[in-house]
CSV table of C-alpha atoms in Angstrom, one decimal:
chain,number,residue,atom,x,y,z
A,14,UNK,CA,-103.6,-82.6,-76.6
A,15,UNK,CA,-103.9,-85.8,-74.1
A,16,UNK,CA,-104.8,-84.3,-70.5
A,17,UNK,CA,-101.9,-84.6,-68.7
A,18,UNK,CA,-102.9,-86.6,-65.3
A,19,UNK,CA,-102.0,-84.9,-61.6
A,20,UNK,CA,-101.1,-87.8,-59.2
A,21,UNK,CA,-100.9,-87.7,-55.5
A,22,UNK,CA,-97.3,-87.3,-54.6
A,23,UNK,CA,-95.6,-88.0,-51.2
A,24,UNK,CA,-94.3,-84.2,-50.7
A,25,UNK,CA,-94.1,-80.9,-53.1
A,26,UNK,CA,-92.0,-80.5,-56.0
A,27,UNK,CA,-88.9,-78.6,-55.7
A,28,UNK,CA,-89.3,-75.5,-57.3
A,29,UNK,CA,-87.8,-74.8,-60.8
A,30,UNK,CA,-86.0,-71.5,-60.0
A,31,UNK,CA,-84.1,-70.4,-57.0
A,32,UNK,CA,-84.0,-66.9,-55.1
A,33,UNK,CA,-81.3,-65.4,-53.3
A,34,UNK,CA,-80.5,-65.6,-49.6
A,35,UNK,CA,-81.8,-63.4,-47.1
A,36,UNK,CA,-82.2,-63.0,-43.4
A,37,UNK,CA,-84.7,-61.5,-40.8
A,38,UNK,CA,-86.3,-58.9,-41.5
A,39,UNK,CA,-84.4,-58.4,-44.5
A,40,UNK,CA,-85.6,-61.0,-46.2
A,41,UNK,CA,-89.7,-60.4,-44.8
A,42,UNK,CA,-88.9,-57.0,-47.3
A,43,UNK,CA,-87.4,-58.7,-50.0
A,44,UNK,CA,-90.2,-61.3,-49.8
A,45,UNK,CA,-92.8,-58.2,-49.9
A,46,UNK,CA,-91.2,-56.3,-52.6
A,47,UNK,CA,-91.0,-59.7,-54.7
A,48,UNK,CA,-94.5,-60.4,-54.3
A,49,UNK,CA,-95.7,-56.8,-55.5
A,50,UNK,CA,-93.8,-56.6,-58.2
A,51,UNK,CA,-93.7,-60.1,-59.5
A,52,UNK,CA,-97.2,-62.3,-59.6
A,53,UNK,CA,-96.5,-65.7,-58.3
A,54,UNK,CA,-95.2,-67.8,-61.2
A,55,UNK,CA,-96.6,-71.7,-61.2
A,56,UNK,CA,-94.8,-74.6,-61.7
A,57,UNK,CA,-93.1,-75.4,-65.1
A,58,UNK,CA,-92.7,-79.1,-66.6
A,59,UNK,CA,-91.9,-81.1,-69.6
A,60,UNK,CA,-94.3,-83.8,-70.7
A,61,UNK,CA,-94.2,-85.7,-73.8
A,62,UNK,CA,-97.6,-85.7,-75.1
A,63,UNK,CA,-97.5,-87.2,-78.4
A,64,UNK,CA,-95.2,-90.1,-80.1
A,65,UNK,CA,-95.0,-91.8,-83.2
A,66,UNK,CA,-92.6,-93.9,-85.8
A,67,UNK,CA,-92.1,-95.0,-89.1
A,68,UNK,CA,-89.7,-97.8,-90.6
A,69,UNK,CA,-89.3,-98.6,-94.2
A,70,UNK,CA,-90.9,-101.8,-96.0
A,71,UNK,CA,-87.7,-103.8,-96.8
A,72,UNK,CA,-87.0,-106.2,-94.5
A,73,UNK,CA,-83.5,-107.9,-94.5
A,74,UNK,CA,-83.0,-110.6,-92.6
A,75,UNK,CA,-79.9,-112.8,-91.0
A,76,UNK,CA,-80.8,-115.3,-93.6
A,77,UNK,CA,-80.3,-113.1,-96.5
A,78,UNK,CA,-77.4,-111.8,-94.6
A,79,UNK,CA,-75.8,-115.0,-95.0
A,80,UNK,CA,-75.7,-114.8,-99.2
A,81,UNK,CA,-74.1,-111.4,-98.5
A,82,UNK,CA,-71.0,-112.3,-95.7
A,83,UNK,CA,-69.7,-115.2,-94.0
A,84,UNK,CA,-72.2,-115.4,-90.8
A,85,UNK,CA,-75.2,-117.7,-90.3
A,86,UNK,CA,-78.6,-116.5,-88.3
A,87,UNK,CA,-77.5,-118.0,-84.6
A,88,UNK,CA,-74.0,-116.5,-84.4
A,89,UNK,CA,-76.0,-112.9,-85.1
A,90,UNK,CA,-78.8,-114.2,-82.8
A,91,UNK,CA,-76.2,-115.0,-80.1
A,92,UNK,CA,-74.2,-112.3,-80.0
A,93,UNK,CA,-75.9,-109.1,-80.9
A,94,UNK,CA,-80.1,-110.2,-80.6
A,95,UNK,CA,-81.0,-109.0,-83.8
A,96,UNK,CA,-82.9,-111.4,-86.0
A,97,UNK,CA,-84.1,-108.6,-88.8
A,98,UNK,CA,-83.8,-104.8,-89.8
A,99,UNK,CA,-85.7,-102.9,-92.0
A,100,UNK,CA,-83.7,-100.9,-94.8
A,101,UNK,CA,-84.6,-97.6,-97.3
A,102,UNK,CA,-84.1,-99.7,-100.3
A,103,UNK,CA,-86.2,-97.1,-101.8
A,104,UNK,CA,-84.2,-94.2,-103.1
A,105,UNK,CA,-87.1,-91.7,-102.0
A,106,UNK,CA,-86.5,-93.5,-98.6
A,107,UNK,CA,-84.5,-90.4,-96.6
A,108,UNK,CA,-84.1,-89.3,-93.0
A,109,UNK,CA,-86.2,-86.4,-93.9
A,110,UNK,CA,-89.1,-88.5,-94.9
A,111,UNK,CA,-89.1,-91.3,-92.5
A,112,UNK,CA,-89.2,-88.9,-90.1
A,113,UNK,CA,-91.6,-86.4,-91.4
A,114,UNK,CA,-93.8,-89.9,-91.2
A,115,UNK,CA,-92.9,-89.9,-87.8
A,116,UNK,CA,-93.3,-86.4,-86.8
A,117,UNK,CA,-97.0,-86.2,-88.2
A,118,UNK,CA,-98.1,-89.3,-86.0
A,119,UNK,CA,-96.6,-87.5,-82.6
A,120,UNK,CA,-99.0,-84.4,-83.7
A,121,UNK,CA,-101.7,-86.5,-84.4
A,122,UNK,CA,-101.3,-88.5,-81.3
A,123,UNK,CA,-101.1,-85.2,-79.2
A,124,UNK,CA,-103.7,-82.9,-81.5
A,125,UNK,CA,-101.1,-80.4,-81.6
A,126,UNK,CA,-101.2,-78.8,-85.3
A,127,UNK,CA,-98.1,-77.7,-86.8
A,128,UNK,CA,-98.4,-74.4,-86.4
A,129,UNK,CA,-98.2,-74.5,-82.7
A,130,UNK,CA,-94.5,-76.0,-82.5
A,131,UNK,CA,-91.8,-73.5,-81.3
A,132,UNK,CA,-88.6,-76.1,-81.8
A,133,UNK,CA,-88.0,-78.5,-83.9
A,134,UNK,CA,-84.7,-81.0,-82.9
A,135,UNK,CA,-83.9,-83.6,-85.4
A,136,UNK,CA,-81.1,-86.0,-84.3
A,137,UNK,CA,-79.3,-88.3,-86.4
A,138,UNK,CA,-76.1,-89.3,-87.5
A,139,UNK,CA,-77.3,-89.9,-91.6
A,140,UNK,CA,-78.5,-86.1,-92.3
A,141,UNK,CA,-80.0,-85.1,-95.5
A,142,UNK,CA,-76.9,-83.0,-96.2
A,143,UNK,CA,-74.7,-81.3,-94.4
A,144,UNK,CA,-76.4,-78.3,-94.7
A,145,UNK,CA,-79.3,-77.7,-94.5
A,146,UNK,CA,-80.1,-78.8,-91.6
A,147,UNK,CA,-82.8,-82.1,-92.2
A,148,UNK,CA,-84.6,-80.7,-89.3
A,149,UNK,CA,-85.3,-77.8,-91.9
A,150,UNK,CA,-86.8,-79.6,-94.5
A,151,UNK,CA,-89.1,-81.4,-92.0
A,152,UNK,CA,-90.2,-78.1,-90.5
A,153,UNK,CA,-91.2,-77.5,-94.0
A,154,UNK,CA,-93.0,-80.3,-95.4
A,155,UNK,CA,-94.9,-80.1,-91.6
A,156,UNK,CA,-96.1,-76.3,-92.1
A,157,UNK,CA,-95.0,-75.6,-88.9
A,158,UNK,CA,-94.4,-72.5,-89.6
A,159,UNK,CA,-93.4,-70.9,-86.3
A,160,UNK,CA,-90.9,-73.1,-85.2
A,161,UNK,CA,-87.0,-73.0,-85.1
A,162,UNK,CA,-85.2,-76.0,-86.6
A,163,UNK,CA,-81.6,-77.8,-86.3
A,164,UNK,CA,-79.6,-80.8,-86.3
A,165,UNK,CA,-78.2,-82.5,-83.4
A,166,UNK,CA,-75.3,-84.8,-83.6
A,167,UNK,CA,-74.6,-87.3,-80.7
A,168,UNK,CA,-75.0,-90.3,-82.3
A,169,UNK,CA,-76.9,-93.5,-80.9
A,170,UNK,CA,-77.0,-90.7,-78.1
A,171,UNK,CA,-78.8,-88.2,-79.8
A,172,UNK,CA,-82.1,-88.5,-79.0
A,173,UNK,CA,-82.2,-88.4,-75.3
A,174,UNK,CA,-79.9,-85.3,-76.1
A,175,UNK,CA,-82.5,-83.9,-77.9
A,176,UNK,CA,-85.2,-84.3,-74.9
A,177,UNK,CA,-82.2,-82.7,-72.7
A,178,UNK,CA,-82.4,-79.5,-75.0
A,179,UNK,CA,-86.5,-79.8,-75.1
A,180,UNK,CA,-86.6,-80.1,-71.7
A,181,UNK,CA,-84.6,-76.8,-71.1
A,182,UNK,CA,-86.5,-74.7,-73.4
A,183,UNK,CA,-89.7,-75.2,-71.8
A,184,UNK,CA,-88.3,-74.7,-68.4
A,185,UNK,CA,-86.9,-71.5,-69.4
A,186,UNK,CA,-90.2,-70.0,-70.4
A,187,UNK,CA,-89.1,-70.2,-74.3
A,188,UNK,CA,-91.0,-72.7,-75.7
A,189,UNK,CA,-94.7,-74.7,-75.5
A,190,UNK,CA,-94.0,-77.8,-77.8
A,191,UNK,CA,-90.7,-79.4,-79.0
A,192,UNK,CA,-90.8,-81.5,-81.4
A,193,UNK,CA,-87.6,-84.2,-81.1
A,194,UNK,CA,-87.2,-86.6,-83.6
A,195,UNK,CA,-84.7,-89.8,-84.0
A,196,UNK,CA,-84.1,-90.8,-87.5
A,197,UNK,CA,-81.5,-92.7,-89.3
A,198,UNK,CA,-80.9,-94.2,-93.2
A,199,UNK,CA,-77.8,-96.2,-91.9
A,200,UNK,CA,-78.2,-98.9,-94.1
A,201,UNK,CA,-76.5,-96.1,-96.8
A,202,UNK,CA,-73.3,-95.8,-94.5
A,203,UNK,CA,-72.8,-99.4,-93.7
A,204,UNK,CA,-70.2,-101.7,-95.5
A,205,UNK,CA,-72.4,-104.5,-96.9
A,206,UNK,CA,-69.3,-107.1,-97.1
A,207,UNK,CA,-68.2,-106.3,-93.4
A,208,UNK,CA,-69.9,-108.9,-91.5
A,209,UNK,CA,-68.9,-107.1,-88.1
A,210,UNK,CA,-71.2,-103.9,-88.8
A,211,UNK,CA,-73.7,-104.8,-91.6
A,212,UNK,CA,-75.6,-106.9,-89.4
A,213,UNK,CA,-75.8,-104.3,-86.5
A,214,UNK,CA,-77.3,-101.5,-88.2
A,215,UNK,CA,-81.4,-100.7,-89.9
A,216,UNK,CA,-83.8,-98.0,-90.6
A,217,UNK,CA,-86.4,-95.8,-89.3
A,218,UNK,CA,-87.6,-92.8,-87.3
A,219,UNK,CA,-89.6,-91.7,-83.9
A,220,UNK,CA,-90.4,-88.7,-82.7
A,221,UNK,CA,-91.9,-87.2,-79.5
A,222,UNK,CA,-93.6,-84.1,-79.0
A,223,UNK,CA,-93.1,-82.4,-75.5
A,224,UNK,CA,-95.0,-79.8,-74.0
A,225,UNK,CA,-95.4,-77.6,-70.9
A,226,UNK,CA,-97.5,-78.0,-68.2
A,227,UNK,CA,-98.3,-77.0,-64.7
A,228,UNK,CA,-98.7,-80.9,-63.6
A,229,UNK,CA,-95.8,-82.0,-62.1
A,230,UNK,CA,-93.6,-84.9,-63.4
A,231,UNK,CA,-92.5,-85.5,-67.0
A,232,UNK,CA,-89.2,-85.0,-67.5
A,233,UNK,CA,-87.6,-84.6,-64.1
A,234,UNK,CA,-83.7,-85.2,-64.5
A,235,UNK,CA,-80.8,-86.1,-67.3
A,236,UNK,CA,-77.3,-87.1,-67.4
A,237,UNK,CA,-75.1,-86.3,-70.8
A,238,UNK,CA,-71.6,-87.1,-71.3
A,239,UNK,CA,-68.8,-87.2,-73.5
A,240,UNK,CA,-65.2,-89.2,-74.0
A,241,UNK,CA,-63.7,-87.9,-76.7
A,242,UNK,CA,-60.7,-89.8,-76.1
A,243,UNK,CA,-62.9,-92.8,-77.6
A,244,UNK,CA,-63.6,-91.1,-80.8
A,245,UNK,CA,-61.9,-93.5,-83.2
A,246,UNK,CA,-63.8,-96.4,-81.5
A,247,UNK,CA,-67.3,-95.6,-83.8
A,248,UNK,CA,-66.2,-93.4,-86.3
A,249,UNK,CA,-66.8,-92.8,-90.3
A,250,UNK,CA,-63.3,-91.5,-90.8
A,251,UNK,CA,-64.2,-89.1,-94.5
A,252,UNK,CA,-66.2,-86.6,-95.2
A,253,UNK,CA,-65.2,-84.5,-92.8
A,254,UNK,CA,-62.8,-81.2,-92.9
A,255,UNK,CA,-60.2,-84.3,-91.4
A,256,UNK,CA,-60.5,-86.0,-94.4
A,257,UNK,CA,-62.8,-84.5,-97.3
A,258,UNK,CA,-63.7,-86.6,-99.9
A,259,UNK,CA,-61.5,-87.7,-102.8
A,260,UNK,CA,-61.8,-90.5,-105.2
A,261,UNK,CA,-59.1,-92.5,-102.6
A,262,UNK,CA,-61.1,-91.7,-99.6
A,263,UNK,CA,-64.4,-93.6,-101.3
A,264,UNK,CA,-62.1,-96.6,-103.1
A,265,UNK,CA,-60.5,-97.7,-99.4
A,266,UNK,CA,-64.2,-97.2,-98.2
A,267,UNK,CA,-63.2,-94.9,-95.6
A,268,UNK,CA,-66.9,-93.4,-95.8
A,269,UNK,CA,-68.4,-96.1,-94.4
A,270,UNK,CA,-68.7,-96.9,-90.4
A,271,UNK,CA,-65.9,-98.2,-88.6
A,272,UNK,CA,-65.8,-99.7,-85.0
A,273,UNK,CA,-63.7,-100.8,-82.6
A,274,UNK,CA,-66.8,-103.7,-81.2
A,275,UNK,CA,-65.1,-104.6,-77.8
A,276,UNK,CA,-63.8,-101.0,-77.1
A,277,UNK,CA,-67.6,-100.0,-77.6
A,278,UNK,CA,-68.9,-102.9,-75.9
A,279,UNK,CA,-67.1,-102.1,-72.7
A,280,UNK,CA,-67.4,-98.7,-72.3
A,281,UNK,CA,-71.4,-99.6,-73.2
A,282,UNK,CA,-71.9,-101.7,-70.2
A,283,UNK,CA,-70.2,-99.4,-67.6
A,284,UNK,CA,-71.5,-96.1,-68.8
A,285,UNK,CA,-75.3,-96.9,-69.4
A,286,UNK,CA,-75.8,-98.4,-65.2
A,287,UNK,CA,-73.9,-95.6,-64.2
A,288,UNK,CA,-75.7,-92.9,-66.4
A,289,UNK,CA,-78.8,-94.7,-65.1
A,290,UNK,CA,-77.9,-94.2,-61.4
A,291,UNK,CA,-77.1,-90.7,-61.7
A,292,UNK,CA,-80.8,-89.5,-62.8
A,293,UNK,CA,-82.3,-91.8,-60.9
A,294,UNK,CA,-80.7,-90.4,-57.7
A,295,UNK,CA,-81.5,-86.6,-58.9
A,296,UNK,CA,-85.3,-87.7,-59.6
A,297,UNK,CA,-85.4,-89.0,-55.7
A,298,UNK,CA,-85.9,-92.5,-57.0
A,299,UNK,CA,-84.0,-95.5,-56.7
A,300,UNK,CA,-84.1,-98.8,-59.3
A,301,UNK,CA,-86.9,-100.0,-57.1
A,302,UNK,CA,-89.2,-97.3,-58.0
A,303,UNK,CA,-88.6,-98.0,-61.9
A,304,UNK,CA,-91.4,-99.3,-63.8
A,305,UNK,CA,-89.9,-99.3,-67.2
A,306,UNK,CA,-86.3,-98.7,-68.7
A,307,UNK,CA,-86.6,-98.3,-72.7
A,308,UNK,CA,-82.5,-98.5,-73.5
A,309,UNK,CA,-81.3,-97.9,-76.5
A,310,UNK,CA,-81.2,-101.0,-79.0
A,311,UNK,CA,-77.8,-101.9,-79.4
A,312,UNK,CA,-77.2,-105.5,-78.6
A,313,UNK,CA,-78.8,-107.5,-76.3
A,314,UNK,CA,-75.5,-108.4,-74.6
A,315,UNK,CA,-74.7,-105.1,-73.3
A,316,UNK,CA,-78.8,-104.3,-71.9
A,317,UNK,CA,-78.5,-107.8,-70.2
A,318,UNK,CA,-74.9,-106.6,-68.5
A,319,UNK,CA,-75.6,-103.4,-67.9
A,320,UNK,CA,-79.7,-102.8,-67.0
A,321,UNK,CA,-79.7,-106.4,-65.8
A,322,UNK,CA,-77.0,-107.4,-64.3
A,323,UNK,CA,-75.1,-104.6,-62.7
A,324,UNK,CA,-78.5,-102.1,-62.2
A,325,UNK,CA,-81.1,-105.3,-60.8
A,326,UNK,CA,-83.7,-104.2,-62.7
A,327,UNK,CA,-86.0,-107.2,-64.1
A,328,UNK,CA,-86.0,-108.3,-67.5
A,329,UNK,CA,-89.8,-107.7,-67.4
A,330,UNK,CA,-89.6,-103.9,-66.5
A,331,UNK,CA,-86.6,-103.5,-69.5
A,332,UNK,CA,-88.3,-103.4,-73.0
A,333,UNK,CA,-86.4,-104.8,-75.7
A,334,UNK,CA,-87.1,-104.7,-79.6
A,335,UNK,CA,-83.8,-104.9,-81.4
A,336,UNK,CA,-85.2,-108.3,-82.6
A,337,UNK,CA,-87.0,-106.9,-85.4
A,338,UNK,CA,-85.3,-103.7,-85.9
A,339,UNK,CA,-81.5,-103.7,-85.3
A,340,UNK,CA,-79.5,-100.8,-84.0
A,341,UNK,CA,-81.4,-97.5,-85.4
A,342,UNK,CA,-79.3,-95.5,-83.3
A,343,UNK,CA,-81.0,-92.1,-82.5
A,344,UNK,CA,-84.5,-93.5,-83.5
A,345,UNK,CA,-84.2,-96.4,-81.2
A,346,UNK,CA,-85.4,-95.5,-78.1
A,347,UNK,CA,-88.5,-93.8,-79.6
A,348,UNK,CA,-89.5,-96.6,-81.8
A,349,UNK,CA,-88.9,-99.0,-78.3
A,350,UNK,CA,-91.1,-96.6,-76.6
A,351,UNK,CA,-94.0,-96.6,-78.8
A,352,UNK,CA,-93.9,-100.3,-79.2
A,353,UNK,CA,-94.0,-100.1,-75.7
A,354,UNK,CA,-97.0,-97.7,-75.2
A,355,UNK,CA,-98.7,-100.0,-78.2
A,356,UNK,CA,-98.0,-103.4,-75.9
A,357,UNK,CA,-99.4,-101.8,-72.9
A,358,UNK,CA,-96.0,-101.1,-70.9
A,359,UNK,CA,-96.3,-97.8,-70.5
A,360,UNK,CA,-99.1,-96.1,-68.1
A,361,UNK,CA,-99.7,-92.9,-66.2
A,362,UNK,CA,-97.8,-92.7,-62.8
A,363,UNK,CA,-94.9,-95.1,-64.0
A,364,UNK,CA,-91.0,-93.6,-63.7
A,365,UNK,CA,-89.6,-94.3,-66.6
A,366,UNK,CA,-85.5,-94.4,-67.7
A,367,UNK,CA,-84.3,-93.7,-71.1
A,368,UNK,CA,-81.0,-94.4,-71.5
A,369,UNK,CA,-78.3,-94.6,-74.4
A,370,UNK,CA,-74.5,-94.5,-75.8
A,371,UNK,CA,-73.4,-93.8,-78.9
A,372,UNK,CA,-70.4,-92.4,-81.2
A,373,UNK,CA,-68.4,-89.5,-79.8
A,374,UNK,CA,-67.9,-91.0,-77.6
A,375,UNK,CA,-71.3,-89.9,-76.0
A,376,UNK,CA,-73.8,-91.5,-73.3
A,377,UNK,CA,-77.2,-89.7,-72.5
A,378,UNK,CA,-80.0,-90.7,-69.8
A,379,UNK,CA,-83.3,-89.3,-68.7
A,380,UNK,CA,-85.7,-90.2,-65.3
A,381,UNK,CA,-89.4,-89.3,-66.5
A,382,UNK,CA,-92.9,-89.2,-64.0
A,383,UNK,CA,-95.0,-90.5,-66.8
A,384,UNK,CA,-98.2,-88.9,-66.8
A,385,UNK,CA,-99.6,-89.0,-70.3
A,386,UNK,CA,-102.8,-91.1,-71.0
A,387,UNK,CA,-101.3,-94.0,-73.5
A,388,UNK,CA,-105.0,-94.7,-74.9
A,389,UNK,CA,-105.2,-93.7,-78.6
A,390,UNK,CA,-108.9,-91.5,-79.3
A,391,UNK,CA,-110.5,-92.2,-82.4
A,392,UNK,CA,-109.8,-89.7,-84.2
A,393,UNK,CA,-113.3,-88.0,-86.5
A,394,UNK,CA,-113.1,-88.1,-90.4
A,395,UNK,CA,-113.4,-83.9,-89.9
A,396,UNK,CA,-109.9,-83.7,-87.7
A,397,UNK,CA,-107.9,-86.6,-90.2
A,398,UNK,CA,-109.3,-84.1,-93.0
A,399,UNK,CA,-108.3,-81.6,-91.8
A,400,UNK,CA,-104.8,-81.9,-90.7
A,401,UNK,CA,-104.2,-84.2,-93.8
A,402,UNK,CA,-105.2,-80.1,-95.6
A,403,UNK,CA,-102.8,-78.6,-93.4
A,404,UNK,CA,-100.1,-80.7,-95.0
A,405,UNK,CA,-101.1,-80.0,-98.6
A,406,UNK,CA,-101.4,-76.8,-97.9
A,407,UNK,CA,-97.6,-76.6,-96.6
A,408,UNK,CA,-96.5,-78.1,-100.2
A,409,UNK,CA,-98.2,-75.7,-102.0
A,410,UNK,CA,-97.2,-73.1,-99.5
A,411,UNK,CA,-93.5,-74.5,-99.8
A,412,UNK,CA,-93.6,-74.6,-103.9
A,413,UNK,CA,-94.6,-71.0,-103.6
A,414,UNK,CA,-91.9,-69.8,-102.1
A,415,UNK,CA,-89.7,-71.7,-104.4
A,416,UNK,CA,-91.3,-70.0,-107.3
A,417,UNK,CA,-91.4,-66.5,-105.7
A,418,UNK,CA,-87.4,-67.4,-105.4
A,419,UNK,CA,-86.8,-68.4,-108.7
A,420,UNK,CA,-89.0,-65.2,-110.4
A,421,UNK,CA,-86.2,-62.8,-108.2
A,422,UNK,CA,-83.7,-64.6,-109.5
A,423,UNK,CA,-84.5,-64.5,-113.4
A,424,UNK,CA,-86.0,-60.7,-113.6
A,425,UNK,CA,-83.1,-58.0,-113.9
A,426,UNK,CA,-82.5,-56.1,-109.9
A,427,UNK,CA,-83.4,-52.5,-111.3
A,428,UNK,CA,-80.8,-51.3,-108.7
A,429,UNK,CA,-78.2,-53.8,-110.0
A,430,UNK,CA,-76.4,-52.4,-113.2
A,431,UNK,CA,-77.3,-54.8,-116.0
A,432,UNK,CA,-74.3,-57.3,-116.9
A,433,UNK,CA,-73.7,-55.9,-120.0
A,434,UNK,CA,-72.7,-52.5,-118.5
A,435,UNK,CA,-69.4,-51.6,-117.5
A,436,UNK,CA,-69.0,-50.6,-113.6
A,437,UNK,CA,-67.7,-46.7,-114.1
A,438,UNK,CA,-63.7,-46.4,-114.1
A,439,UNK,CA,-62.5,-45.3,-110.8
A,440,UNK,CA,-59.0,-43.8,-110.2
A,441,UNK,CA,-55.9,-45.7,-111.5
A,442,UNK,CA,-54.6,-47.0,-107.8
A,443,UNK,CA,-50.6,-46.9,-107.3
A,444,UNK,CA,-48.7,-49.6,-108.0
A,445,UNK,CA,-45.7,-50.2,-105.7
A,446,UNK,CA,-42.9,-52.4,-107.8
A,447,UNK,CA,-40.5,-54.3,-106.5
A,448,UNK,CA,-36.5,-53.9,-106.5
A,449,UNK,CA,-36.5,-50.5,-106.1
A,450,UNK,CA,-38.1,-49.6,-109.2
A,451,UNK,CA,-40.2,-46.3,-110.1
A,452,UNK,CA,-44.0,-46.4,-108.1
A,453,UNK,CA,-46.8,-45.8,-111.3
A,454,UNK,CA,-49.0,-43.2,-110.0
């Protein structure tokens, strides 16, 4: 794992805990007792040490959008930013396998094998299934065999959500690494012939890994919030227990998104300045302090009104990517952030904002003291070979278990009576008939 970098800071961290209130000589006891029963417990913190992303090969572009709907490349330019976005035309293309892509780079970023994970968050809004859980099936194809796994559902929001959940585990002493991926297939839930959503929306995965350490900074504070009020603003109405699937739900195309864009776009603009302020202020920082805001990759209308306009921060701290990707919801803000770390953005000692909206409706932010070394090591022909062994040994692992499973459920239970026995008569219950008549006993 990268060594995570102490820097000088102006005072001491506020402790992670609290203890209760004492006085005089009181509390000199308490103090004593506490200190012989309980060895002084360090500092806890929650530093992203590894990163990584994956997008698919097809490229689609506002050009061949225009054979598609009734738009032309500079009204997309002009009003969203997006010039390209990579699709899963690939049918082997999933959310579980972009971001198992994903996943494997964060570990091999960090040098953190599988097997040392302890939680495994996967957000997105284009699961696998419903159940299982995607995060599941990327626990599996990683080997990482120790970890918990589960989906996380906030939308474009989702994966600061995630770092949110990450971050509390590690404070509370229950985990070392947490793996929090972003990964989306929307292209398979988008309405190719509306021209006010199918231009928005691509592809991909990213994926962090955090990890605790005794060095101050990382993740320091987050904000998460929820409107439910806005719900039908983003929505994708079927498929639900509201409306489960019939052949009318998939004929109106009811499984598709829908969106309310100015109702989104408003709400965008206030929430993400204010959701910015708010961690900012717990951190101890204010938007002069920032060095680099990675927001989620929406449109470039609402970062310009929001982290530009209303917050003051530079267009030169704010990195922007939706250009060549579109909006990937939950994996945006990874994929911005390693583009970032890959076009020398990002480097130890900078405060850092992630912030994002999304579906629900849902915003989510995060003030980080960066303190990872950004500098990729060359990694030896022994580790890649290694690891690369790991991961074939999962499959086989994996297929194992699948044929231990099937062999159970082929042989005959021997304490299961055979199907072709009958289950020995019991006692003829009463029946009780109705209108007065006779009860058979």
């Amino acid at each position: 794992m990268p060594e995570i970098k102490q820097t000088p800071t102006a005072s001491e961290p506020i402790s992670n805990g609290a203890t209760p209130h004492a006085n005089g000589a009181e509390s000199a006891t308490l103090k004593e007792r506490q200190t012989d029963a309980i060895p002084p417990q360090r500092g806890r913190y929650a530093h992203i040490v590894g990163w990584g992303y994956h997008v698919p090969e097809k490229v689609i572009t506002n050009q061949d959008l225009e054979q598609i709907v009734d738009t032309n490349d500079e009204w997309i330019r002009s009003r969203t930013g997006i010039a390209e976005r990579h699709v899963a035309a690939d049918p082997k293309e999933t959310s579980a396998t972009l971001a198992i892509v994903a996943a494997r780079k964060a570990l091999e970023v960090a040098d953190v094998p599988a097997n040392k994970v302890d939680l495994i968050i996967c957000a997105t809004t284009t699961p696998e299934y419903l159940f299982p859980a995607t995060a599941c099936l990327i626990q599996d194809a990683l080997g990482a065999d120790n970890a918990g796994a589960f989906d996380l559902s906030a939308a474009c929001s989702g994966f600061v959500y995630g770092l949110a959940m990450a971050r509390g585990q590690i404070l509370a002493g229950d985990a070392e690494y947490v793996l929090v991926i972003g990964t989306e297939t929307l292209s398979r839930i988008v309405d190719w012939t509306d021209r006010d959503t199918c231009i928005l929306f691509g592809d991909g995965a990213g994926a962090v890994l955090v990890a605790a350490s005794e060095v101050p900074g990382g993740i320091l504070s987050v904000d998460l919030g929820s409107d439910g009020s806005g719900g039908n603003t983003l929505i994708v109405p079927a498929g639900g227990s509201a409306m489960s699937t019939s052949l009318e739900t998939v004929s109106s195309g009811m499984h598709y998104v829908k969106m309310d864009g100015k109702a989104v776009f408003r709400f965008a603009t206030r929430v993400m300045a204010a959701s910015t302020r708010k961690v900012l202020e717990r951190a101890g920082y204010t938007t002069d302090d920032v060095d680099l805001v990675v927001p989620h990759q929406a449109n470039i209308r609402i970062i310009q009104n929001s982290v530009l306009n209303q917050l003051k921060i530079p267009a030169e701290k704010v990195f922007v990517n939706l250009e060549k990707y579109g909006n990937t919801s939950t994996a945006s803000i990874p994929i911005a952030l390693c583009e970032a770390i890959e076009a020398g953005k990002l480097k130890p000692g900078y405060k850092v904002v992630f912030v994002g909206f999304g579906a629900g409706l849902t915003w989510a932010a995060c003030a980080l003291d960066w303190r990872t070394p950004v500098e990729r090591q060359a990694a030896g022909w022994w580790k890649s070979t290694r690891r690369q062994a790991t991961y074939s040994a999962a499959a086989a692992r994996s297929m194992w278990k699948r044929a231990v499973r099937w062999v159970y459920d082929v042989l005959p239970d021997p304490e299961t009576p055979g199907r072709d026995e009958n289950p020995k008569e019991g006692p003829e219950m009463p029946i009780k008939e109705s209108g007065g008549e006779r009860i058979k006993e």
